[in-house]
Short mmCIF file of C-alpha atoms and ligand atoms in Angstrom, two decimals:
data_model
loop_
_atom_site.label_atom_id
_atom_site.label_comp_id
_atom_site.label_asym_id
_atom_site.label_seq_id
_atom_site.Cartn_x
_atom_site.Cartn_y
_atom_site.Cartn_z
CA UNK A 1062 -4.44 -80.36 20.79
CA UNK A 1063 -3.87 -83.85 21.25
CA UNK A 1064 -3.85 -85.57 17.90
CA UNK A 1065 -1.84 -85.58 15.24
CA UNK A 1066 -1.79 -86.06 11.36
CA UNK A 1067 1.51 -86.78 9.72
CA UNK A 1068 1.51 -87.29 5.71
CA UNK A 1069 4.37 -89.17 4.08
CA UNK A 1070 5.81 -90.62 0.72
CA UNK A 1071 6.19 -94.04 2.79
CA UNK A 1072 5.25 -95.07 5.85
CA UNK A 1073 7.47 -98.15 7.17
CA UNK A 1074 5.43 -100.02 9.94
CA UNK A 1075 7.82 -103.23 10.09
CA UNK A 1076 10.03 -105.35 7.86
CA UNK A 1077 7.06 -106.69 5.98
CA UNK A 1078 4.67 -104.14 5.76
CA UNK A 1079 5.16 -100.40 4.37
CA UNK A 1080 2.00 -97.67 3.51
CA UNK A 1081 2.89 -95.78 0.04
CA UNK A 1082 1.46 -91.93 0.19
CA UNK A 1083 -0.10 -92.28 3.18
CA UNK A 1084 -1.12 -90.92 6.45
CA UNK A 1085 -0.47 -91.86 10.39
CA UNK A 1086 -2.42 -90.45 13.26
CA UNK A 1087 -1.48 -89.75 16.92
CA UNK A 1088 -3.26 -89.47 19.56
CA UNK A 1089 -1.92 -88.50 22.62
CA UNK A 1090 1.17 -91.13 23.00
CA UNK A 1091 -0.49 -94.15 20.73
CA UNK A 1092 -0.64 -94.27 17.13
CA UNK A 1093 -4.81 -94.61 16.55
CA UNK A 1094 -4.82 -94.73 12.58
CA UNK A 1095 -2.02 -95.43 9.18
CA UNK A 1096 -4.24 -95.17 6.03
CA UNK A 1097 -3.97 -93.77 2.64
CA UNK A 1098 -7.27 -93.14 2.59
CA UNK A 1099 -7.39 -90.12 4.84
CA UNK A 1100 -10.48 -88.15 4.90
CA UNK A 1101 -10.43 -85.52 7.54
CA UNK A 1102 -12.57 -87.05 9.82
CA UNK A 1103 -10.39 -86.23 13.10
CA UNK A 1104 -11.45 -82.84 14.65
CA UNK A 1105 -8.96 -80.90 16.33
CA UNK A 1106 -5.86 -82.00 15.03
CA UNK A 1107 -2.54 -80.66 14.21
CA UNK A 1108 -1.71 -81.56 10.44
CA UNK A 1109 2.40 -82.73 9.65
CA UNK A 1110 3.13 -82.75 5.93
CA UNK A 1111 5.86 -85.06 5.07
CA UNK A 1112 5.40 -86.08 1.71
CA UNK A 1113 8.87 -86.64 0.01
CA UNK A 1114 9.83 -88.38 3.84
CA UNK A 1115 9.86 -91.75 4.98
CA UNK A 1116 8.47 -92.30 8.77
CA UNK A 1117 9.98 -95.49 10.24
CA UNK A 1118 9.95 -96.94 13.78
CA UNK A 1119 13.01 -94.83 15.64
CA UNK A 1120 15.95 -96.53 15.74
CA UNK A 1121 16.99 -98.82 19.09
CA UNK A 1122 20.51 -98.80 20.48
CA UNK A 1123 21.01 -101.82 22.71
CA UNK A 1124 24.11 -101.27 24.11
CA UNK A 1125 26.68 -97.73 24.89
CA UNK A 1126 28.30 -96.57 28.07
CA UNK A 1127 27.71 -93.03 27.89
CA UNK A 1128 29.75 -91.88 30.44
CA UNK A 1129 32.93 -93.22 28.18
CA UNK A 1130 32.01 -90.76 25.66
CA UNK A 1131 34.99 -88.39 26.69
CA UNK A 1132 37.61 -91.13 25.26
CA UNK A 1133 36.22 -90.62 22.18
CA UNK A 1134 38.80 -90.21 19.27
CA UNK A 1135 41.53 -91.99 20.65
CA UNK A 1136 42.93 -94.68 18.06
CA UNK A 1137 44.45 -96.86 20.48
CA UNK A 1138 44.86 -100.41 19.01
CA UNK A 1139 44.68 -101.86 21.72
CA UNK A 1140 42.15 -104.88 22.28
CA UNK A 1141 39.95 -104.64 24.75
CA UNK A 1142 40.65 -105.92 28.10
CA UNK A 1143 44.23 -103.40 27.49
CA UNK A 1144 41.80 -100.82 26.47
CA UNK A 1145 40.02 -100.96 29.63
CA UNK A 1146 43.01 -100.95 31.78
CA UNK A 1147 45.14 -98.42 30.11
CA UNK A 1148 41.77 -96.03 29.31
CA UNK A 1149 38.39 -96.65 30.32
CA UNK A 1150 39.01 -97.96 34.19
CA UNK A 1151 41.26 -95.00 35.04
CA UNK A 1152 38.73 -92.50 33.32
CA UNK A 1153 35.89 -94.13 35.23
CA UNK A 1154 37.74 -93.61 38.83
CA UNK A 1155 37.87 -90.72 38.28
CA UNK A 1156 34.45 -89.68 36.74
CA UNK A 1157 32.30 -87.24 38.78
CA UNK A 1158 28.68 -86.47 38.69
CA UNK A 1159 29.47 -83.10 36.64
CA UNK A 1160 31.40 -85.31 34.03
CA UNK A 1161 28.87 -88.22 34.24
CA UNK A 1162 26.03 -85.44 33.31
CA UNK A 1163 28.34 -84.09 30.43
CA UNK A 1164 28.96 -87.11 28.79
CA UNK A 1165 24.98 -88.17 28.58
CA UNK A 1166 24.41 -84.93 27.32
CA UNK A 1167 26.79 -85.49 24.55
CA UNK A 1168 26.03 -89.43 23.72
CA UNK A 1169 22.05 -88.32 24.09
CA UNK A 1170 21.94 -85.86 21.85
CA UNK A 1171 24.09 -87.60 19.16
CA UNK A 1172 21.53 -90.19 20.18
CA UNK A 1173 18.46 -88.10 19.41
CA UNK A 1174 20.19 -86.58 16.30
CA UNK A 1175 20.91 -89.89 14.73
CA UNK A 1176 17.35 -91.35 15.13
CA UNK A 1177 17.53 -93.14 17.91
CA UNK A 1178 14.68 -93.11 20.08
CA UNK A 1179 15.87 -95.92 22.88
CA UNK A 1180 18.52 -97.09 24.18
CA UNK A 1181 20.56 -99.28 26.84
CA UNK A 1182 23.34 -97.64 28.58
CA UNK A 1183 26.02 -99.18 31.02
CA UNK A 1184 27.07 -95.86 32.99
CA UNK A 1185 29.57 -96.38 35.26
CA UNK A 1186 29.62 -97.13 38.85
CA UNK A 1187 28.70 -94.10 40.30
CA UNK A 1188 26.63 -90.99 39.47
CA UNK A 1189 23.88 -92.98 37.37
CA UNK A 1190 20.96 -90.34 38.27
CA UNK A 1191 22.61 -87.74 36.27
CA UNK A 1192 21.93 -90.52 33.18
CA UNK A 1193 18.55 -90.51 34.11
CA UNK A 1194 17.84 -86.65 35.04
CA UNK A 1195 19.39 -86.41 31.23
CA UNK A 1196 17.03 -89.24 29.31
CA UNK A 1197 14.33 -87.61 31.59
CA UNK A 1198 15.04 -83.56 30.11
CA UNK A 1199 15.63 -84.65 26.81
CA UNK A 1200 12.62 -87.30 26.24
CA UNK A 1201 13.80 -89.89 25.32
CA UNK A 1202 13.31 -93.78 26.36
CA UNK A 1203 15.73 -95.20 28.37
CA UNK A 1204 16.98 -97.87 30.01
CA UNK A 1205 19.79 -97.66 32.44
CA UNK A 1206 21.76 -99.36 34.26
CA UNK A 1207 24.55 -98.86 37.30
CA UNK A 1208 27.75 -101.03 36.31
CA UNK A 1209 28.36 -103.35 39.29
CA UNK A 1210 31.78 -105.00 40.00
CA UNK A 1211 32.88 -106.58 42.57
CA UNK A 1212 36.14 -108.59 42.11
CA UNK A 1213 39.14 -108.06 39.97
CA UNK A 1214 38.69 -104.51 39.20
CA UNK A 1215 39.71 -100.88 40.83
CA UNK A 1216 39.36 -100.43 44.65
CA UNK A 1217 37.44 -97.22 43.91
CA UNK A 1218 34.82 -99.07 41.71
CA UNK A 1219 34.72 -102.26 43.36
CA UNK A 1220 31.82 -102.30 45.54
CA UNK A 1221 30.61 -104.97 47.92
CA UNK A 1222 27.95 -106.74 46.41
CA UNK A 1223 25.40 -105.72 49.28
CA UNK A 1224 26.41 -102.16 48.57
CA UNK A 1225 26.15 -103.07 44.54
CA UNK A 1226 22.90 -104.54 45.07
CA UNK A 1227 21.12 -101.48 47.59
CA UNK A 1228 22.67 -98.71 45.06
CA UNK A 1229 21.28 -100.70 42.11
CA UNK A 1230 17.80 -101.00 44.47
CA UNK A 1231 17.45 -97.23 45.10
CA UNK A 1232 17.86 -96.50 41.75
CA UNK A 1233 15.06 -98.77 40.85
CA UNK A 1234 12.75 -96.86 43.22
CA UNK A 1235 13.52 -93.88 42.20
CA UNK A 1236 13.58 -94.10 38.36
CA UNK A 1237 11.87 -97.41 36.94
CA UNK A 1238 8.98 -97.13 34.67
CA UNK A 1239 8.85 -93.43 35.73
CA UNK A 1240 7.15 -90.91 33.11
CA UNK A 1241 5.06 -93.41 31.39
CA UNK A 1242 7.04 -96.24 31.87
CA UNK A 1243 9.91 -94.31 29.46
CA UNK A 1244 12.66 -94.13 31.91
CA UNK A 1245 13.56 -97.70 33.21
CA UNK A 1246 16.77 -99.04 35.78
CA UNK A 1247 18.70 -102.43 34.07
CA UNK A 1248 20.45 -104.54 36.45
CA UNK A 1249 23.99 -104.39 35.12
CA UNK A 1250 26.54 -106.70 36.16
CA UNK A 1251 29.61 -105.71 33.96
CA UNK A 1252 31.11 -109.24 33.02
CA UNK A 1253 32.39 -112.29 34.85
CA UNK A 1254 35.79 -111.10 34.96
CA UNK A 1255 34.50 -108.56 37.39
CA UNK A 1256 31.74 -110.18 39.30
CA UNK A 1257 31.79 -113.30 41.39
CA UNK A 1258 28.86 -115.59 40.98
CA UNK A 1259 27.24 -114.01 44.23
CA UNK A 1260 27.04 -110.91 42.49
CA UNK A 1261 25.35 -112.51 39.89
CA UNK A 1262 22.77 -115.22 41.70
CA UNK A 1263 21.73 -111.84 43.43
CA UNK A 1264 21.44 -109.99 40.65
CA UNK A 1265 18.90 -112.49 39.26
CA UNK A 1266 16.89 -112.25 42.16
CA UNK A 1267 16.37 -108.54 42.73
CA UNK A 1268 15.23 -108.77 38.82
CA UNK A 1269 12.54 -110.98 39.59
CA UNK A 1270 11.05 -109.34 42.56
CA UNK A 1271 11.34 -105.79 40.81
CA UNK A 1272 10.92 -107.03 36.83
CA UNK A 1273 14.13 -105.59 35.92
CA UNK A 1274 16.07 -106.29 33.58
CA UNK A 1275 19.67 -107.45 33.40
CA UNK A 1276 22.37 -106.94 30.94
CA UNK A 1277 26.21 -108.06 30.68
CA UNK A 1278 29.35 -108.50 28.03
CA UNK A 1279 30.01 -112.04 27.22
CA UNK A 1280 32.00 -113.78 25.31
CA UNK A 1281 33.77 -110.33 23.10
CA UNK A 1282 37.58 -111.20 23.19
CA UNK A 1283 39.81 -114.13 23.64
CA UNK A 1284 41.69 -112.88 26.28
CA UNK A 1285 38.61 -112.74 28.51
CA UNK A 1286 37.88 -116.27 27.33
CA UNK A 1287 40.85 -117.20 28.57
CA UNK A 1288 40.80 -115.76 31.84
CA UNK A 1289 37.37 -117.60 32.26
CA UNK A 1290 38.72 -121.07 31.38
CA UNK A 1291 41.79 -120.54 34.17
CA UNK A 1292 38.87 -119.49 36.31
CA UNK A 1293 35.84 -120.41 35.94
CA UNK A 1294 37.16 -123.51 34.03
CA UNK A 1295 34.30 -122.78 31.39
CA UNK A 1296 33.26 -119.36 28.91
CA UNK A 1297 31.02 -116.90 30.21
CA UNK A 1298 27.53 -118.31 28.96
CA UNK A 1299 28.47 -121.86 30.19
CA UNK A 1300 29.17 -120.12 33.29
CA UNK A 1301 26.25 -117.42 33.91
CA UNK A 1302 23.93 -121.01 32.68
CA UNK A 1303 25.64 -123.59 35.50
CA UNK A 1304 24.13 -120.19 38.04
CA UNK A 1305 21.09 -120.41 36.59
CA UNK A 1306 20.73 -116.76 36.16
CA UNK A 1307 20.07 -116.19 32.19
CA UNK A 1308 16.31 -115.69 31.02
CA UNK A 1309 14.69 -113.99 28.54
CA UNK A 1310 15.82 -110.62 30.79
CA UNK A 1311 19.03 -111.10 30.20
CA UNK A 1312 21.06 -108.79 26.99
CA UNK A 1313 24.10 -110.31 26.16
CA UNK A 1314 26.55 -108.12 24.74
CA UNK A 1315 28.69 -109.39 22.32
CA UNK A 1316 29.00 -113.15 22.23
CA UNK A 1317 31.65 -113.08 19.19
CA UNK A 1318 32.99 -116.17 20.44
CA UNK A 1319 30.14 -118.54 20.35
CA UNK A 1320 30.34 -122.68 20.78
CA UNK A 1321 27.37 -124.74 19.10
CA UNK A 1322 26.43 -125.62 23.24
CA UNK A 1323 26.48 -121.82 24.23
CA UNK A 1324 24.09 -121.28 21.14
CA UNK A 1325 21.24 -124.14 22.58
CA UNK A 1326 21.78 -122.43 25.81
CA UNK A 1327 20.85 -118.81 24.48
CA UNK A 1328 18.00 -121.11 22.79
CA UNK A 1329 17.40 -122.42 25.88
CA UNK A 1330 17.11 -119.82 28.01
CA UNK A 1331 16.12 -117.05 25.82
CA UNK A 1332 18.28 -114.01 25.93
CA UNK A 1333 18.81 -112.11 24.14
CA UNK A 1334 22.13 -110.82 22.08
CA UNK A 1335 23.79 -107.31 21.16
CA UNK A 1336 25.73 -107.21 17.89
CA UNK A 1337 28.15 -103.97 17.93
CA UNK A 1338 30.13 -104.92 15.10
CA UNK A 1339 32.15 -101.47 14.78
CA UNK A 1340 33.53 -101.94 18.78
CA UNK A 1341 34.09 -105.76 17.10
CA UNK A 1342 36.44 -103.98 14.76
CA UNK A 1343 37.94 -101.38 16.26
CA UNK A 1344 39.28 -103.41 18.98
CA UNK A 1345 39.83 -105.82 16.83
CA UNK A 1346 37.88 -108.72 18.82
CA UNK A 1347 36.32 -110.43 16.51
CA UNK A 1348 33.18 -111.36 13.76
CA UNK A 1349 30.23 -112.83 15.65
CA UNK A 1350 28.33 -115.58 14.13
CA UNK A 1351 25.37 -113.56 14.07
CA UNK A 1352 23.78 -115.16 10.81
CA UNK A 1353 23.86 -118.15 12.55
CA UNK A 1354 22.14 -116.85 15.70
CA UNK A 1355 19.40 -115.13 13.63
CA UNK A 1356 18.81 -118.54 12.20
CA UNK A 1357 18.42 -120.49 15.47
CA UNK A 1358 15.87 -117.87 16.67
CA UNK A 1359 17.66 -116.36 18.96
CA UNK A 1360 16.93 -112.72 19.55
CA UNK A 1361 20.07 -110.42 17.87
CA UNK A 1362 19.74 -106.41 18.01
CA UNK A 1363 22.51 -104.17 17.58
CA UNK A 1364 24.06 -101.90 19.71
CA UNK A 1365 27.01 -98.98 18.95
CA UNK A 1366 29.03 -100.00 22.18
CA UNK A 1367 30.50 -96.17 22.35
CA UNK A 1368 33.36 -95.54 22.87
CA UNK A 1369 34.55 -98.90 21.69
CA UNK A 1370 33.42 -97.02 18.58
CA UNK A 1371 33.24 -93.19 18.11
CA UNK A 1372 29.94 -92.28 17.19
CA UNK A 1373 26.06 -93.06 17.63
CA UNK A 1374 25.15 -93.55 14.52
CA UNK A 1375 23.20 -96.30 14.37
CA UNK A 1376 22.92 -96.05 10.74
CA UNK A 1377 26.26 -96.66 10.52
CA UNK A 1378 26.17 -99.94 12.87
CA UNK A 1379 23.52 -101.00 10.36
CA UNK A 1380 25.39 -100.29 7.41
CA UNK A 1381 28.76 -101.97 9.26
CA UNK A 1382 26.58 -105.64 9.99
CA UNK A 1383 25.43 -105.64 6.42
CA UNK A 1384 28.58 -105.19 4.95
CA UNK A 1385 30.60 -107.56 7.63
CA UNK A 1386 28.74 -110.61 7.27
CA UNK A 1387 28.14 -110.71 3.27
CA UNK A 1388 31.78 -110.05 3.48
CA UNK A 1389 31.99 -112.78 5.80
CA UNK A 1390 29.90 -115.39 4.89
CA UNK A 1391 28.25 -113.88 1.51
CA UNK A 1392 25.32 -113.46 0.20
CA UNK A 1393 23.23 -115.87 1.94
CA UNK A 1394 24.51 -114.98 5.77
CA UNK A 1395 21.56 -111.99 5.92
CA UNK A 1396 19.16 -109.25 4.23
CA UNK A 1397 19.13 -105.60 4.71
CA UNK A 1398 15.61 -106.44 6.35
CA UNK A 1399 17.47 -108.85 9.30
CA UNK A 1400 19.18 -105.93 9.36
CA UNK A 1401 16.45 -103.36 9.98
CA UNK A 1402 14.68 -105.68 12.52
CA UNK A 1403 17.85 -105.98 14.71
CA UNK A 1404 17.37 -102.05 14.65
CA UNK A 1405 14.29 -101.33 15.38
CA UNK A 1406 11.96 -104.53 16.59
CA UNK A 1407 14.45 -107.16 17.91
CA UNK A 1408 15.82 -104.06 19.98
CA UNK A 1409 12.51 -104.01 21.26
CA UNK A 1410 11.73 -107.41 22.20
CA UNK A 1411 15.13 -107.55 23.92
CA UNK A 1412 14.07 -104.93 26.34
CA UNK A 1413 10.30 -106.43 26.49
CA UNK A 1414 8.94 -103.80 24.84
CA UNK A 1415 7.81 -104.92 21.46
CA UNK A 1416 4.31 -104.88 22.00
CA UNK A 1417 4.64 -100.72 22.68
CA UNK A 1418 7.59 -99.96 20.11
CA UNK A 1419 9.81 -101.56 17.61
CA UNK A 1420 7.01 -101.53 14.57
CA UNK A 1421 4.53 -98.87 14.41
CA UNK A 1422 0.74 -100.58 14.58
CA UNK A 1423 -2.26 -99.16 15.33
CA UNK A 1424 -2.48 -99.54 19.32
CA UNK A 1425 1.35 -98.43 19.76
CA UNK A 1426 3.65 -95.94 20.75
CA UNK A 1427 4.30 -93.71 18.84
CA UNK A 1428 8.13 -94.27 18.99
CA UNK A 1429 9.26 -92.80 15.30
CA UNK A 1430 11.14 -91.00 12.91
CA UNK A 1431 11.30 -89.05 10.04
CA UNK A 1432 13.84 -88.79 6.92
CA UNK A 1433 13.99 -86.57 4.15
CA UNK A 1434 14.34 -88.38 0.95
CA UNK A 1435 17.19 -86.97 -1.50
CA UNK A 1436 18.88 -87.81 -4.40
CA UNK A 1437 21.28 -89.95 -2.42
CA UNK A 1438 17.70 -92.44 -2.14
CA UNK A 1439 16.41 -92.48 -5.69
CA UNK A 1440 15.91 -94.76 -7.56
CA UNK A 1441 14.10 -96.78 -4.69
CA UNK A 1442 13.73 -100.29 -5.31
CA UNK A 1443 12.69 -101.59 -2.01
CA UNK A 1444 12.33 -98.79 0.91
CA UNK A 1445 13.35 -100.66 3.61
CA UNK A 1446 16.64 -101.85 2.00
CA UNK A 1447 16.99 -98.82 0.91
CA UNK A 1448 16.85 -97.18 4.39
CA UNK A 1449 19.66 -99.68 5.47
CA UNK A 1450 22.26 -99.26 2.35
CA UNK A 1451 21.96 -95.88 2.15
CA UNK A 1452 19.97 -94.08 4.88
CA UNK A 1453 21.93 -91.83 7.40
CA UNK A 1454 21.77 -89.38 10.05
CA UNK A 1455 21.66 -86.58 7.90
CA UNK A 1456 18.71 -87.20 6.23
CA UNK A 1457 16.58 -86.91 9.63
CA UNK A 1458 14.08 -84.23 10.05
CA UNK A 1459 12.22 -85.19 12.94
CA UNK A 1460 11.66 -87.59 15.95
CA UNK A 1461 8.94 -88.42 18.28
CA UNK A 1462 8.91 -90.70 21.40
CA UNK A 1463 5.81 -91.08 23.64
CA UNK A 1464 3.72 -88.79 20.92
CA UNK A 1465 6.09 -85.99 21.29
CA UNK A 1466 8.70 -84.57 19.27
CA UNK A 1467 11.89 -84.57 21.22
CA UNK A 1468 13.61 -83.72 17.84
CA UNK A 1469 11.97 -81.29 15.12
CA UNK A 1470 12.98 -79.09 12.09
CA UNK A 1471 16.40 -80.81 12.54
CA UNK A 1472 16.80 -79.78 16.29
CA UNK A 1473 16.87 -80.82 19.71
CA UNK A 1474 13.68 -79.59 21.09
CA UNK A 1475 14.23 -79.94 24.89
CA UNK A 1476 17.89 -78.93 25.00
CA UNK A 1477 19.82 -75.78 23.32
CA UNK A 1478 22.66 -77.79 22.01
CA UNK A 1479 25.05 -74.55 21.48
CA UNK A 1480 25.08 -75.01 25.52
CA UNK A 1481 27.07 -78.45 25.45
CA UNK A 1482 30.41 -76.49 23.22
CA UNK A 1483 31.08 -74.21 26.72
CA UNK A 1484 30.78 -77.82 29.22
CA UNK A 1485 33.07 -80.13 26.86
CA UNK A 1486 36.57 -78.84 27.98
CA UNK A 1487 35.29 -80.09 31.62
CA UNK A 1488 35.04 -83.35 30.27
CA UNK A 1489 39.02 -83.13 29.93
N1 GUN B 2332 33.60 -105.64 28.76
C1 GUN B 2332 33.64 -105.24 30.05
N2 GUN B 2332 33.58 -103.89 30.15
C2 GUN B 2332 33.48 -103.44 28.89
C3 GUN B 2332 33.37 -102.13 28.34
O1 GUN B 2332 33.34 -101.12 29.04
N3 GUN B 2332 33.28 -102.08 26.98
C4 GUN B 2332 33.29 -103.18 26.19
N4 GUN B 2332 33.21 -103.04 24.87
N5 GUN B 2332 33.40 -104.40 26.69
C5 GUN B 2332 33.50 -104.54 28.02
FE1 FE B 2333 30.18 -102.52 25.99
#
């Protein structure tokens, strides 16, 4: 049976439009109907009934490193270019494919569990195919790239940028747009203190004969900018723009640290940012000027940055942007529903996907999720607020990517999660 009828208290297709008691139809992978007018008139069908739920576009993580997921806990204080020395570089030399497989078992499922239905992940250097056999099993959408260095960084992760460039190629062939166009390679040059320009011209140019697309860090701490100034003699986005490589394929991670000139060049060129405000926190880098960005047009979505922060929730990341930037700037500096688009659509258009997911419209994916609503909801004044000040993880029933349920009655559907307790230890 290839269509299906889901019921529910609200249906949430963007920021600006929501369905009240109604119902939304699936047919194969596209959504074909929302209505509150149902009348039966699909044959064959399987019937969902979620009244008392909300079903919302599934939630869009722009930025993690999965494979960092086993330094998870650890309250270092230490910001982050310290952080990467002392912790993640050392882990990441030593990081085999069994680990690399572990870890995007664990930051998937959380993933999955916490409503999000895609994501962009920086693994590490080596062993990216057991990222993608793991998006593949578990169903979700994916985009994923190989983290290329080449300067500046440890000799068993520093690659030559030919070698970079043919790993980075292979895994293109292999995995982009496979399975419906739901598992897709992103060129991933890590950040300028690691890659000399070469690295990056390349970069650009293997993304426009393949149509890949690229993501970095920019711009996160002040020590990096300083390191850029002694060597570059300019900031990262000044630096990436006198190469000529940033477009509208490029995700920016970050940019905390943002001049008025490296705002018209985002403008400019049209990439897009990542706002991880927790990783902002926790290592203590920074508050971005992301009202300010969402004013000038440029494209913001939010990412969790794990393990810069210690869990997927992107909920929480939600709940953390709100909260930091009325704090910040007060009540003008953004809504709840800025909020919710960074989540959901803006994630999309970052990744060049908003026509298929990011709102759900008659004609696209059917990318979405499903919350129970409990007392911790009511009274509901506004639903879409309401799903960014008090929403979480815990109120999620059920998820769908591609038509299918990859999450349902509150459980992984492709993956027995009681497995993951016996591999953890390995991760040690
Ligand atoms: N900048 C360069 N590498 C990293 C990383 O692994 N995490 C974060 N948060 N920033 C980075
Ligand atoms: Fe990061």
């Amino acid at each position: 049976m290839s269509k299906k009828v889901f019921k529910a208290s609200y249906i949430i297709s963007s920021s600006d439009k929501v369905y009240e008691n109604s119902f939304i139809v699936i047919e194969n992978d596209k959504i074909i109907e929302i209505t509150s007018n149902f009348k039966n008139e699909f044959k064959d069908y399987d019937f969902y009934d979620y009244s008392n739920h909300v079903i919302m576009p599934g939630l869009i993580d722009s930025h993690i490193h999965s494979y960092q997921v086993a330094n998870r806990g650890k309250n270092v204080k230490k910001s982050l270019i310290d952080w990467l020395n002392t912790h993640i570089l050392p882990w990441e030399a030593k990081l085999t494919s069994r680990k690399a497989n572990i870890s995007a078992l664990l930051a998937y499922t959380e993933m999955i569990e916490s409503g999000t239905t895609t994501f962009a992940d920086f693994t590490s250097v080596n062993h990216t195919d057991e990222a993608f056999k793991v998006a593949e099993k578990l169903g979700l959408r994916a985009f994923i790239g190989k983290t290329m260095m080449n300067i500046n960084s440890p000799e068993n992760l520093q690659q030559l940028t030919k070698v970079a460039l043919s790993d980075s190629i292979a895994l293109i062939k292999k995995w982009h747009r496979k399975d419906n166009g739901r598992l897709n390679f992103a060129l991933t040059p890590r950040f300028d203190l690691t890659c000399d320009n070469e690295l990056f011209t390349e970069t650009l140019k293997i993304s426009d004969k393949y149509d890949v697309l690229m993501q970095t860090h920019t711009q996160e701490t002040k020590g990096e900018l300083d390191f850029e100034m002694e060597h570059y003699g300019k900031h990262a986005i000044a630096h990436l723009d006198e190469l000529g490589v940033l477009n509208d394929k490029y995700i920016l991670a970050h940019c905390v640290y943002m001049s008025d000139e490296d705002i018209n060049i985002l403008k400019k060129t049209k990439a897009s940012v990542v706002h991880n405000p927790g990783s902002n926190m926790l290592l203590n880098s920074g508050i971005a000027p992301i009202p300010l960005m969402l004013k000038e047009g440029i494209n913001v979505s939010l990412g969790s940055d794990v393990v810069a922060y210690h869990n997927f929730n992107l909920f929480e990341q939600a709940r953390l942007t709100y909260n930091m930037h009325t704090l910040n700037e007060g009540f003008t500096s953004l809504s709840p529903r800025d909020v919710f688009n960074m989540a959901t659509i803006n994630g999309a258009k970052s990744l060049h996907i908003d026509k298929e997911v990011g709102t759900l419209e008659i004609g696209k994916k059917a990318d979405m999720i499903i919350l129970k609503l409990d007392t911790h909801h009511y009274p509901i004044a506004d639903i879409i607020d309401n799903m960014i000040l008090s929403a979480n993880k815990n109120d999620l029933v059920a998820s769908l990517v591609d038509g299918k349920f990859i999450f349902k009655d509150r459980k992984i559907v492709n993956f027995d999660k009681k497995e993951l307790f016996s591999m953890i230890p390995e991760l040690i």
